[in-house]
Phi, psi and omega in degrees: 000137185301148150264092190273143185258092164321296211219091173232145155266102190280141154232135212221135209222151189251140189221111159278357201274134182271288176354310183250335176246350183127204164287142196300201216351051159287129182246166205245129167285140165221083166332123182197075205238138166238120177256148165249179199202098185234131171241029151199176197298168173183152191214118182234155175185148190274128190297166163357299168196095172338135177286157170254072149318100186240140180211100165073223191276352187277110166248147178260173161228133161303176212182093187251150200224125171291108187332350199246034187309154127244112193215098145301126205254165136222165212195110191276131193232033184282059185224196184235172164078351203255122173280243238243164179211129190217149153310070199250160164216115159293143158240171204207156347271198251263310180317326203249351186327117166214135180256137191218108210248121186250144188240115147320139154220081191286181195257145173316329159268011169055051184222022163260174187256133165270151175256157168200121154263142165300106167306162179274138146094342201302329188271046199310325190269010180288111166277336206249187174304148185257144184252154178242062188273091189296124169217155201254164164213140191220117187274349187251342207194116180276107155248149148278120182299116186260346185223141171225122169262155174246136182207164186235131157222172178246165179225147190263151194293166179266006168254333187241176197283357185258004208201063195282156207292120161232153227271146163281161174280345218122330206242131189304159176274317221186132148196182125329105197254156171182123215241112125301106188242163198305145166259324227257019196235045186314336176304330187316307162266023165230092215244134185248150202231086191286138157224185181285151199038041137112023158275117178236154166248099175264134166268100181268134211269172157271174192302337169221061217011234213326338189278323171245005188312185173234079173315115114247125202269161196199114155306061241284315212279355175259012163069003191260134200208133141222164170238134175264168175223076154122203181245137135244153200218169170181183232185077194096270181193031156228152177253156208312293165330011201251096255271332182256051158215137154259169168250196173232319196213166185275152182288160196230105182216130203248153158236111188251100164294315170333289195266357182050057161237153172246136191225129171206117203258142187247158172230085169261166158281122176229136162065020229013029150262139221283074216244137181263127139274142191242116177244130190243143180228112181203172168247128199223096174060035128117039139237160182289137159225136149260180190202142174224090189331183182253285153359355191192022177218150192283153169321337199235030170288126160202177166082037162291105187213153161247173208294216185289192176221166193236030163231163175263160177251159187237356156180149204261151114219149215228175182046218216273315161184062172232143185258121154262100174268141170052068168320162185200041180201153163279137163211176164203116185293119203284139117020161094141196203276359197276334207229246201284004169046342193197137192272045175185108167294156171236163182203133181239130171260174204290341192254033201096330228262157161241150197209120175275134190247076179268155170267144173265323179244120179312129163249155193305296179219176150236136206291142171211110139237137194257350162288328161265011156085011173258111179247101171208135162333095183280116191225131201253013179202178194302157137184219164219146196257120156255165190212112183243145196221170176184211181201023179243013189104162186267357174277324168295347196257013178256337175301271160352304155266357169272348169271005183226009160302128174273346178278342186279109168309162157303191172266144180308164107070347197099040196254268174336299179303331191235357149295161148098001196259167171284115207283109152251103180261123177243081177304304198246177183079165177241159202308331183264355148294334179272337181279323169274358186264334158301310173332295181270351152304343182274312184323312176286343158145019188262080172261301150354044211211188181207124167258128176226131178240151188292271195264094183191040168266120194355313188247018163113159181324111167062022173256151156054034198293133033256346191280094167255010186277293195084199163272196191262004180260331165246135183238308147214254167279117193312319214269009172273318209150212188212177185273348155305297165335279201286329158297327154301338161306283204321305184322285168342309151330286215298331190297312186261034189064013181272123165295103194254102207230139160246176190274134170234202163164117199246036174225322155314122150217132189275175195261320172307359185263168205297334190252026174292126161224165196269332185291357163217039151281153175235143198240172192249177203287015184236020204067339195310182175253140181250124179294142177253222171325130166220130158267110155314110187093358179223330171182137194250122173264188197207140222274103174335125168267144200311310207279011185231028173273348194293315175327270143025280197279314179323302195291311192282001162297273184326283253261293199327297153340276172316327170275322143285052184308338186252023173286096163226079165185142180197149182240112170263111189267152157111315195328299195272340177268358175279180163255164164288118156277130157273146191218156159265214180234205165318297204286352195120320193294139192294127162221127207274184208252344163285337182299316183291353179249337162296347172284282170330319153279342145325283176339290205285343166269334179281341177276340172289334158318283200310300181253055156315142171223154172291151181289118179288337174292331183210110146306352173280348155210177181278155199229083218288186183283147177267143204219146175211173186209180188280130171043044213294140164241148197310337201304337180252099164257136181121291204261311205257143202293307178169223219191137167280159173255125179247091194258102191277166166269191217230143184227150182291348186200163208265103178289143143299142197086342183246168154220124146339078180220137152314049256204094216319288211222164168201178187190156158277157192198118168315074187230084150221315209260015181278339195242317165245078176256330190265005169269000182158130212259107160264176184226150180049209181204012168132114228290193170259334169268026182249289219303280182314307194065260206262306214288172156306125168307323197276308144337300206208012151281155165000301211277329198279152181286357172306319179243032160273300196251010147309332204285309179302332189284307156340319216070038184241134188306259251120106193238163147222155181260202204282317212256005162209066175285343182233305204275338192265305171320339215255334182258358179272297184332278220265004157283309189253313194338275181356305162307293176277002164273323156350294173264355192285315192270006185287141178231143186284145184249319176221159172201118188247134186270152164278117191284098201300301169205223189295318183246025172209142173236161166285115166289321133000328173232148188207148184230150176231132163280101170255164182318328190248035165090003194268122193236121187247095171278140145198142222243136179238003191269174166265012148262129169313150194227125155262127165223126160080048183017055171195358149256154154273170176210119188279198183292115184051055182248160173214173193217127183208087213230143198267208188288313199269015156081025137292130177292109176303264193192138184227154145217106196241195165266165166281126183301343186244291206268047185318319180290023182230152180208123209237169193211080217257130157231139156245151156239116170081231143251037173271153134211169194237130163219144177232079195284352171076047174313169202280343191271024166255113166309343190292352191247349201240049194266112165272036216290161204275333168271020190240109180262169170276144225225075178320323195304326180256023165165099203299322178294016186251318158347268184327315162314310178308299217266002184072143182259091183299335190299141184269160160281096198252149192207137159042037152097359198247058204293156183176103187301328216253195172251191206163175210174114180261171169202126177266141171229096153077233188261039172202173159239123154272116208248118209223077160324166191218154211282202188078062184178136113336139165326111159202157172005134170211120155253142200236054177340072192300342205264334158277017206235331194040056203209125186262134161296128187237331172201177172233150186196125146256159174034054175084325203286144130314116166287149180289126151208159185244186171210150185197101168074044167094353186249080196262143183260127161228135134293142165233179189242134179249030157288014159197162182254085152189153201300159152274141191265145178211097183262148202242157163299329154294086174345340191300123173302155196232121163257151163316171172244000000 
């Protein structure tokens, strides 16, 4: 009779005892195989999660068996230590119970194999499955059984043409995992992870160590701990746990006290090949980490996440920046720039303790039920989950790991070159409209900056991609201009030092372009072609494989050179708000989601390459090109300079325009940019047909302090769009600049809630601590903030003040005027003031199918209707904006446009300085004086200052 290998069990014991196996932590094999001998089909399997029977020293491992067996074991007894070993088979159900207990007696050295056979039939009244139950009874040492795996296999009858015999390989079909470990040894199982100030992670391990442990991290000296329980991996679309995965071998966990790693390797069967997983629980620069290498795990390793936590939590925070407290919906934060944006979580559970969570690897989602206590990552490729923990909150723990993360990139790129600068994200219009109202945004001094345009590709916006060049007689979209056009923009760039970018885009591919093939599609695991972008009513495009794109981006790299020489800056869309995939190819072959993310970074350093310019301060080097994406997530950290920002709201229900999470309360919060702000430089909060949604433009468009003061709070540059490039751009530029050049090489150090009394903070008011002593209020709630009892700041009013408590830039009440809200920046020995009289257009941009909403901000009323009251700052009144600047024995006072004529008063006796004339272009102004106060009007129909000349010689500082 053929023989088939039925059944193996492994069992594997962790042993310290010198005494009795030799040296310590050796683990001692215990062999333990049942082979069959079937002459028709049988189907054997270990229920769900097998049972432990235990009496005194006696364990049993369970079994389940089809009644019509006719099936002999045999049980390799090469081990040691065992007084006895015996047989039972139960039959079901509990009425029909009949047992039939066979007693084994092996030779004092346990190493020959006994056989027993189940005859077919012995149970005639059994209807359910028959249990099989092996039990040790052990004499020299009591261990417990920690681990079982359950697995099904079938075996074909040996007679038939349908079910034909196949000769084993070696390798079992079906077996048993199993870990002994010592009961009367606890150490045996429990490893400890010492880290700095008095933080340890102990692990217990569990029956199949990382997987079912008991993690707990602990705060010795702040007496605070919680735990989760364990890890899950898989492989493909099964998971280790999952009762329809097999093995090959029982798991192998190794412990290296020296070094503090814990090591635990899986062997499943996939596709009926044999494959090893690996899990490392270690310390890497004083953070906990798992880890599921790359080196040592197969490509279709995915779903590395850990289990539930055994505290409640009181409050998440995620993405570009929001803190949620005391969730209440099961979700899942998606991957990419939309959501979840950054591969570190913060988590405040209810009892103190705080635990910072990071990825290494773009993760798929993040898990969030709160019923079942699970906040964990899903990372969909080998990589590693890290845990910095405390009892002070989770912002000192942003410190903390971006200086001791080994994974966090340096800055991409052009990085460096485009923080801290002022954004004209331009979608629509045509260029030669466009070129003088930029013309005069410069003029006025908004050079500190970055242009980037949209809509100008050959067949019109995302059409016929890749060819956005064409041929030389068309370059690019006629209803844009012409390529004389778009070179006159750039020039104009290069004249002032503006880095000048087009819109590109390496993830469409349309089916109408000239050079389309399904062969450089990427399909999903059924052959389909998987769709990227429609254009509704015009083209459904199909999603790039990644790894066939270089071509492509080269040639359209040369003709952009050629066509554009002074072009070094480009926006690639979509590419940083997806998330990274894995796809196949045509013919079938499998590409894991590193490949697609290594491509992906590839693409932004070779177009950053591609639009080098010599460095002007020194021509012997380059200056590479700046690259920007869509919604950015941290994962091209590295590669890519940087990114817009979509920073959407969190809604109790489901809005459009929103995201949907439940939740008692939320607020934004800087937690994208607490790890990476000087590693990649965003821009704006979020495009306009993202950013309002629902809400009033007026209120809550581009323009509004809503989104103003979102930027600050962020650390985020300052964007403005198409429709306010010169009246609206030139006073947000000389308001936030002032900020974001600051702060561009700067890192957040703390972030503080305000505190309402003992047991409640305003989440809504914030104070941000930056690295260079720059202290950020910023009040997002609907009660006024007094700070330090002397600015009030109404609703999405900030403060931004440096260590010595000198002013930056603000929007506050008028300190005379409360009932007015003015908007003051100094840089240097400039300021910018605004008392925001009714002729400034910047804040009331109407569009007619957007009426205005009192309801949704009584304060922009007041606004709409103009702040007739005038405004004083350092001796200088003013309804409209402006900007002084002192030169030698004089001041240049430069109205800013949007404005009607108006009122400038000059406090000579606060100024401590006597006037002696005004002059634009040479002209005398007409002025009076009166008790010391001189009056001009001015004009903003041209952009130049008034000279305000003093009697003295003296040079004159601001006070």
């Amino acid at each position: 009779m053929n023989k088939y290998l039925f059944f193996l069990i492994c069992l594997f014991v962790f042993i310290y005892t010198d005494d009795l196996f030799g040296q310590a932590d050796k683990r001692l094999p215990l062999p333990f195989a049942m082979s069959s001998h079937a002459s028709h089909p049988v189907s054997i399997a270990f229920d769900s999660m097998p049972f432990l029977e235990k009496t005194d020293s006696i364990y049993s491992i369970v079994c389940r068996i089809k009644n019509d067996a006719d099936l002999p074991i045999s049980i390799d007894l090469s081990f040691r230590s065992i007084e006895s070993i015996s047989l039972i088979v139960k039959g079901k159900p509990a009425k029909d119970l009949v047992k039939r207990r066979i007693v084994l007696s092996p030779s004092a050295e346990y190493k020959e194999i006994v056989s027993f056979r189940l005859e077919k039939g012995a149970f005639p009244n059994a209807h359910y499955p028959l249990y099989a139950l092996a039990q040790f009874e052990f004499k020299e040492k009591q261990y417990q059984l920690q681990a079982i795996r359950v697995l099904e296999t079938r075996l074909s009858d040996q007679g038939s043409s349908n079910h034909p015999v196949k000769k084993s390989s070696g390798v079992p079909s079906s077996d048993i995992h199993g870990i002994l470990i010592s009961k009367n040894d606890k150490r045996d199982q429990r490893f400890y992870f010492p880290l700095s100030r008095g933080r340890k992670v102990l692990v217990e391990s569990g029956e199949n160590g990382l997987l079912d442990a008991k993690i707990t991290l602990a705060d010795t000296a702040a007496g605070l701990r919680v735990s989760f329980s364990g890890v899950r991996i898989g492989s493909g679309d099964l998971d280790l746990e999952s009762a329809q995965l097999r093995f090959a071998y029982p798991p192998k966990i190794s412990w290296n006290r020296n070094k503090k790693i814990l090591t635990c390797q899986y062997f499943p069967l996939i596709n009926a090949k044999e494959i090893e997983i690996t899990l490392i629980a270690r310390i890497e620069n004083d953070l906990f980490i798992i880890e599921a290498p790359e080196e040592s795990n197969p490509k279709t390793i995915g779903k590395l996440e850990i289990k539930p936590f055994d505290s409640p939590l009181k409050r998440l925070f995620y993405g570009h920046g929001y803190v949620v407290e005391n969730p209440k919906a099961r979700l899942f934060l998606a991957g990419g720039g939309h959501y979840l944006s950054a591969r570190h979580v913060g988590l405040e559970f209810e009892n103190g303790f705080s635990l910072l969570m990071g990825s290494s690897f773009p993760p798929e989602y993040f898990k969030v039920d709160p019923d079942q206590g699970l906040y964990s990552f899903e990372v969909p490729d080998a990589g590693k989950i890290a845990f910095l923990f405390g009892s002070k909150g989770v912002y000192p723990l942003c410190t903390e790991f971006r200086k001791k993360c080994t994974w966090i990139s340096p800055p991409g790129p052009g990085t460096v070159e485009k923080r801290g600068r002022f954004v004209f994200d331009v979608w629509y219009g045509r260029l030669k409209d466009i070129l003088p109202r930029l013309k005069k945004a410069f003029e006025y001094g908004a050079t500190d900056s970055l242009f980037l345009f949209h809509h100008w590709q050959r067949w019109g916006y995302d059409l016929r991609l890749p060819d956005i060049w064409g041929e030389d007689t068309v370059k690019i979209d006629p209803k844009v201009g012409t390529l004389s056009d778009l070179n006159d923009l750039c020039d104009l760039c290069v004249q002032y030092g503006v880095p000048f970018g087009l819109h590109d885009n390496y993830s469409d591919l349309y089916p109408d372009a000239d050079e389309f093939s399904y062969d450089l599609v990427s399909f999903d695991s059924k052959g389909n072609p998987l769709p990227a972008w429609c254009n509704p009513g015009i083209a459904q495009s199909y999603r790039w494989r990644p790894d066939l794109v270089r071509p492509f981006l080269d040639r359209n790299i040369q003709k952009g050179i050629q066509n554009v020489p002074g072009m070094n800056a480009s926006f690639v869309d979509v590419l940083a708000c997806g998330n990274i995939r894995s796809f196949y190819s045509k013919k079938g072959e499998f590409f894991p989601k590193r490949v697609n993310l290594v491509c992906w970074k590839d693409f932004f350093e070779t177009i950053s390459k591609g639009y080098a310019q010599k460095d002007p301060q020194d021509p012997r080097k380059l200056r590479m090109g700046i690259t920007v994406s869509e919604a950015g997530d941290d994962f091209l950290i590295g590669s890519l300079s940087g990114a817009d920002v979509q920073w959407i709201d969190l809604n109790q229900k489901t809005v459009p325009g929103t995201a949907w999470f439940p939740c008692k309360r939320w607020a934004r919060t800087p937690w994208f940019a607490a790890v990476n702000h000087t590693n990649f430089s965003r821009h704006g909060a979020g495009y306009l047909c993202f950013f309002p949604n629902v809400r009033s433009w007026d209120a809550h468009g581009l323009l509004s302090d809503d989104y103003l003061s979102i930027m600050v709070l962020g650390g985020l540059d300052p964007m403005v769009d198409a429709a306010w490039i010169d009246s609206a751009a030139i006073p947000i530029y000389y308001l936030l600049h002032p900020i974001s050049r600051r702060l561009a090489d700067k890192e957040i150090e703390e972030v503080k809630f305000d505190r309402i009394n003992e047991n409640e903070e305003e989440l809504r008011r914030q104070t941000i601590y930056w690295s260079d002593g720059t202290v950020v209020y910023v009040n997002r709630s609907d009660q006024d903030w007094r700070v330090d009892n002397q600015f009030i700041l109404p609703k999405y009013g900030f403060l931004v003040r440096s260590r010595r408590k000198d002013l930056i830039s603000g929007i506050f009440r008028d300190p005379q005027h409360p009932e007015s809200v003015v908007e003051v920046a100094q840089e240097k020995d400039s300021i910018y003031m605004n008392g925001r009289n009714y002729s400034n257009a910047r804040r009331f941009y109407n569009p007619p199918e957007k009426r205005f909403r009192p309801e949704d901000d009584p304060q922009a009323v007041s606004r709409a209707q103009g702040n007739k009251i005038p405004f004083t700052w350092k001796g200088i009144t003013t309804g409209g904006a402006l900007v002084i600047t002192p030169e030698k024995n004089s001041l240049k006072i430069l109205p800013l446009p949007a404005m009607k004529p108006f009122e400038i008063l000059l406090d000579s006796n606060i100024l401590n300085q006597k006037v002696d004339r005004i002059e634009q272009n040479g002209k005398i102004q007409k002025i009076s004086e009166n008790n010391g106060v001189v009056r001009f009007e001015a004009s903003t129909e041209k952009i130049l200052p008034y000279i305000v000349y003093f009697k003295t010689a003296e040079e004159h500082k601001l006070p």
